[in-house]
Tab-separated table of C-alpha atoms in Angstrom:
chain	number	residue	atom	x	y	z
A	1	MET	CA	9.994	16.665	-4.915
A	2	TRP	CA	10.280	14.928	-8.259
A	3	PHE	CA	14.050	15.362	-8.171
A	4	PHE	CA	14.273	13.661	-4.757
A	5	LYS	CA	12.337	10.630	-5.942
A	6	ARG	CA	14.503	10.298	-9.009
A	7	ARG	CA	17.697	10.416	-6.963
A	8	LYS	CA	16.310	7.775	-4.608
A	9	ARG	CA	15.494	5.332	-7.404
A	10	ASN	CA	18.899	5.778	-9.003
A	11	ASN	CA	20.702	5.128	-5.717
A	12	VAL	CA	18.791	1.899	-5.153
A	13	ALA	CA	19.374	0.762	-8.737
A	14	ASP	CA	23.104	1.436	-8.429
A	15	ASP	CA	23.252	-0.604	-5.234
A	16	LEU	CA	21.374	-3.479	-6.838
A	17	ARG	CA	23.847	-3.551	-9.722
A	18	ALA	CA	26.799	-3.351	-7.333
A	19	PHE	CA	25.515	-6.408	-5.457
A	20	GLY	CA	25.120	-8.388	-8.693
A	21	GLY	CA	21.346	-8.337	-8.392
A	22	ILE	CA	21.404	-10.476	-5.238
A	23	VAL	CA	19.882	-8.433	-2.433
A	24	TYR	CA	18.364	-9.928	0.708
A	25	LEU	CA	16.581	-6.824	1.920
A	26	GLY	CA	14.783	-5.551	-1.120
A	27	ALA	CA	14.582	-1.822	-1.775
A	28	ASP	CA	12.108	-0.891	0.984
A	29	VAL	CA	14.480	1.461	2.777
A	30	ASP	CA	13.551	5.114	3.223
A	31	ALA	CA	17.159	6.340	3.072
A	32	GLY	CA	17.489	4.888	-0.444
A	33	VAL	CA	20.692	2.882	0.197
A	34	VAL	CA	20.388	-0.906	0.058
A	35	VAL	CA	22.546	-2.741	2.617
A	36	ASP	CA	23.217	-6.487	2.552
A	37	ASN	CA	24.862	-8.819	5.050
A	38	GLU	CA	28.351	-8.097	3.695
A	39	THR	CA	28.199	-4.314	3.287
A	40	ALA	CA	26.619	-3.895	6.723
A	41	MET	CA	30.044	-4.683	8.197
A	42	GLU	CA	31.444	-1.575	6.489
A	43	ILE	CA	29.650	0.428	9.184
A	44	GLY	CA	32.192	0.985	11.933
A	45	ALA	CA	29.895	0.402	14.911
A	46	VAL	CA	28.476	-2.803	13.411
A	47	PHE	CA	31.904	-4.236	12.650
A	48	ALA	CA	33.274	-3.338	16.101
A	49	CYS	CA	30.400	-5.073	17.902
A	50	MET	CA	30.536	-8.137	15.680
A	51	ASN	CA	34.308	-8.387	15.982
A	52	ALA	CA	34.159	-8.281	19.789
A	53	LEU	CA	31.540	-11.038	19.980
A	54	VAL	CA	33.171	-13.188	17.288
A	55	GLN	CA	36.607	-13.136	18.905
A	56	ASP	CA	35.244	-13.883	22.383
A	57	VAL	CA	33.199	-16.866	21.186
A	58	GLY	CA	36.170	-18.129	19.157
A	59	GLN	CA	38.200	-18.553	22.352
A	60	ILE	CA	35.619	-20.686	24.187
A	61	PRO	CA	36.775	-24.333	24.352
A	62	LEU	CA	34.253	-26.936	23.186
A	63	THR	CA	34.290	-30.395	24.732
A	64	VAL	CA	32.230	-33.480	23.915
A	65	TYR	CA	31.160	-35.674	26.837
A	66	LYS	CA	29.709	-39.164	27.127
A	67	ARG	CA	27.796	-40.871	29.893
A	68	GLY	CA	30.088	-43.166	31.873
A	69	GLU	CA	29.675	-45.596	34.736
A	70	ASN	CA	27.278	-44.679	37.529
A	71	ASP	CA	25.812	-41.971	35.285
A	72	ALA	CA	29.102	-40.031	35.414
A	73	ARG	CA	30.011	-37.513	32.740
A	74	ASP	CA	33.316	-38.357	31.049
A	75	LYS	CA	35.142	-36.673	28.188
A	76	ALA	CA	34.565	-38.597	24.961
A	77	THR	CA	38.219	-38.434	23.921
A	78	ASP	CA	37.926	-41.602	21.837
A	79	THR	CA	35.255	-40.161	19.497
A	80	THR	CA	35.633	-38.295	16.213
A	81	ALA	CA	33.279	-35.598	17.464
A	82	TYR	CA	35.612	-34.818	20.383
A	83	GLN	CA	38.610	-34.447	18.071
A	84	ARG	CA	36.728	-32.303	15.567
A	85	PHE	CA	35.264	-29.876	18.079
A	86	LYS	CA	38.528	-29.596	19.967
A	87	TYR	CA	40.992	-29.243	17.061
A	88	GLY	CA	38.908	-28.293	14.020
A	89	PRO	CA	35.790	-29.444	12.153
A	90	ASN	CA	37.632	-30.211	8.920
A	91	GLU	CA	41.072	-30.288	7.293
A	92	TYR	CA	41.382	-26.539	6.677
A	93	GLN	CA	39.845	-24.885	9.755
A	94	THR	CA	41.006	-24.733	13.349
A	95	ALA	CA	38.467	-24.880	16.148
A	96	GLN	CA	38.810	-21.124	16.696
A	97	ASP	CA	38.383	-20.335	12.989
A	98	TRP	CA	35.233	-22.436	12.893
A	99	GLN	CA	33.668	-20.944	16.024
A	100	GLU	CA	34.361	-17.414	14.789
A	101	GLN	CA	32.747	-18.182	11.433
A	102	LEU	CA	29.724	-19.734	13.135
A	103	MET	CA	29.248	-16.688	15.347
A	104	LEU	CA	29.648	-14.266	12.440
A	105	HIS	CA	26.978	-16.090	10.447
A	106	LEU	CA	24.582	-16.023	13.400
A	107	LEU	CA	25.130	-12.289	13.915
A	108	SER	CA	24.623	-11.524	10.226
A	109	TRP	CA	22.083	-14.008	8.849
A	110	GLY	CA	20.752	-15.559	12.044
A	111	ASP	CA	21.616	-19.082	10.815
A	112	TYR	CA	24.675	-21.277	10.328
A	113	TYR	CA	24.768	-24.230	7.923
A	114	ALA	CA	27.447	-26.861	7.376
A	115	ARG	CA	27.380	-30.120	5.438
A	116	ILE	CA	27.967	-33.201	7.585
A	117	GLY	CA	30.743	-35.350	6.158
A	118	LYS	CA	30.496	-39.053	6.922
A	119	VAL	CA	32.773	-42.078	6.623
A	120	ALA	CA	31.146	-45.506	6.729
A	121	GLY	CA	27.932	-43.818	7.775
A	122	LYS	CA	29.489	-42.125	10.812
A	123	PHE	CA	30.236	-38.457	11.465
A	124	ASP	CA	33.667	-37.404	10.204
A	125	ALA	CA	33.737	-33.637	9.515
A	126	LEU	CA	31.779	-30.418	9.016
A	127	TYR	CA	32.078	-28.381	5.810
A	128	PRO	CA	30.560	-24.893	6.231
A	129	PHE	CA	28.581	-23.134	3.525
A	130	GLU	CA	29.811	-19.636	2.823
A	131	ASN	CA	26.427	-17.967	2.343
A	132	PRO	CA	23.597	-18.879	4.745
A	133	GLY	CA	21.336	-16.591	2.730
A	134	GLU	CA	21.110	-19.321	0.083
A	135	PHE	CA	19.228	-21.596	2.511
A	136	THR	CA	15.651	-21.893	3.613
A	137	THR	CA	14.545	-24.165	6.459
A	138	GLU	CA	11.182	-25.877	6.884
A	139	VAL	CA	9.758	-28.635	9.049
A	140	ILE	CA	8.100	-31.596	7.309
A	141	ASN	CA	6.647	-34.483	9.340
A	142	GLY	CA	8.482	-33.306	12.423
A	143	ARG	CA	11.909	-33.159	10.760
A	144	LYS	CA	13.859	-30.289	9.316
A	145	ARG	CA	14.411	-30.044	5.589
A	146	PHE	CA	16.910	-27.599	4.135
A	147	THR	CA	16.795	-26.152	0.638
A	148	ARG	CA	19.761	-24.417	-0.949
A	149	LYS	CA	19.094	-22.163	-3.943
A	150	VAL	CA	22.060	-20.632	-5.802
A	151	VAL	CA	21.467	-18.145	-8.607
A	152	ASP	CA	20.815	-19.793	-12.008
A	153	THR	CA	20.813	-23.319	-10.531
A	154	GLU	CA	18.153	-25.774	-9.458
A	155	PRO	CA	17.340	-25.949	-5.720
A	156	VAL	CA	19.109	-28.694	-3.758
A	157	HIS	CA	17.315	-30.352	-0.849
A	158	TYR	CA	19.048	-31.779	2.245
A	159	GLY	CA	17.677	-33.963	5.002
A	160	HIS	CA	17.999	-33.290	8.726
A	161	ASP	CA	20.920	-35.738	9.000
A	162	GLU	CA	22.911	-34.068	6.203
A	163	ILE	CA	23.167	-30.525	7.553
A	164	PHE	CA	24.535	-29.183	10.834
A	165	HIS	CA	22.294	-26.198	11.579
A	166	VAL	CA	22.522	-23.613	14.362
A	167	HIS	CA	20.075	-20.718	14.535
A	168	GLY	CA	19.951	-17.493	16.512
A	169	PRO	CA	16.854	-15.777	17.965
A	170	SER	CA	13.890	-17.371	16.249
A	171	VAL	CA	10.172	-16.685	15.862
A	172	ASP	CA	9.194	-20.144	14.601
A	173	GLY	CA	11.745	-22.116	16.630
A	174	TYR	CA	13.709	-23.603	13.732
A	175	ALA	CA	14.998	-20.665	11.629
A	176	GLY	CA	16.927	-17.645	12.885
A	177	ARG	CA	15.978	-13.992	12.443
A	178	ASP	CA	18.156	-12.141	9.931
A	179	PHE	CA	19.879	-9.332	11.855
A	180	VAL	CA	20.549	-7.110	8.840
A	181	ASP	CA	17.026	-7.497	7.463
A	182	THR	CA	15.538	-6.653	10.856
A	183	HIS	CA	17.592	-3.447	11.127
A	184	ARG	CA	17.620	-2.521	7.442
A	185	GLN	CA	16.255	0.995	8.031
A	186	THR	CA	18.867	1.866	10.664
A	187	LEU	CA	21.749	0.415	8.660
A	188	SER	CA	20.587	2.103	5.469
A	189	LEU	CA	20.443	5.452	7.249
A	190	ALA	CA	23.974	4.958	8.583
A	191	LYS	CA	25.330	4.137	5.100
A	192	ALA	CA	23.489	7.085	3.559
A	193	SER	CA	24.920	9.416	6.208
A	194	TYR	CA	28.469	8.177	5.571
A	195	ARG	CA	28.065	8.680	1.835
A	196	TYR	CA	26.655	12.179	2.234
A	197	VAL	CA	29.408	13.342	4.583
A	198	ALA	CA	32.093	11.748	2.376
A	199	LYS	CA	30.774	13.632	-0.663
A	200	VAL	CA	30.766	16.902	1.288
A	201	PHE	CA	34.463	16.516	2.100
A	202	ALA	CA	35.315	15.212	-1.378
A	203	ASN	CA	33.787	18.345	-2.920
A	204	ARG	CA	35.548	20.581	-0.389
A	205	GLY	CA	32.246	21.556	1.054
A	206	GLN	CA	32.287	24.313	3.612
A	207	PRO	CA	29.557	26.331	5.315
A	208	ARG	CA	29.009	29.799	3.851
A	209	GLY	CA	27.633	32.901	5.560
A	210	ILE	CA	28.256	34.933	8.677
A	211	SER	CA	27.051	33.969	12.103
A	212	ILE	CA	26.623	36.800	14.617
A	213	LEU	CA	26.375	35.808	18.252
A	214	PRO	CA	25.437	38.179	21.084
A	215	THR	CA	28.348	39.010	23.389
A	216	GLY	CA	26.104	39.522	26.402
A	217	ALA	CA	23.080	41.366	27.715
A	218	LYS	CA	23.175	45.193	27.650
A	219	LYS	CA	23.939	46.608	31.115
A	220	LYS	CA	21.287	48.799	32.690
A	221	ASN	CA	22.324	52.174	34.089
A	222	PRO	CA	21.923	51.990	37.895
A	223	ASP	CA	21.567	55.817	38.212
A	224	PRO	CA	18.446	57.116	36.409
A	225	GLN	CA	19.780	60.766	36.668
A	226	LYS	CA	22.748	60.010	34.407
């Protein structure tokens, strides 16, 4: 029993070092393998599901409308928002690239954050943050406030008009539920199973012993005189 506990602590410590000390789930996983939002995608089933959803959402066209005469809905082709959502939110992403990134962040962290770029006080572009896990969201006086904390730096606060925020399923209504954190036990078990099986093959593991199986029930003699 002592040996099992020691192995478990070492596995968790190794994972913490491998992730540079930045772990979103903590070490409260019974299988002893810490999984974060990046390494979770190394699990085949997780990656396949995420890839299917990400690619499908990336192909959905986004259109911005404005209210026209007689309360009609017209395409707002003369606005910056229309151009950005149709062709790309910034200079280096296409619309499909952006939508795929947004969906991937929602499936992994439950939230998507992008800085709103402005020209002359008006919307001009969106610049996504790579790691939604650096953000926390709170509501103060009825408005959202976002705080970004990067390792070894001071927290940076953003107002509701500085960040474009989309969240997934939410308990409080303004921050998404982290998918990987919610399923940390299942994902940890999957990673631990992969590691165990890989080590068995790497060490040329093979079952030893002899298995004897019955070939069938013994036939009864129909003639009691014989």
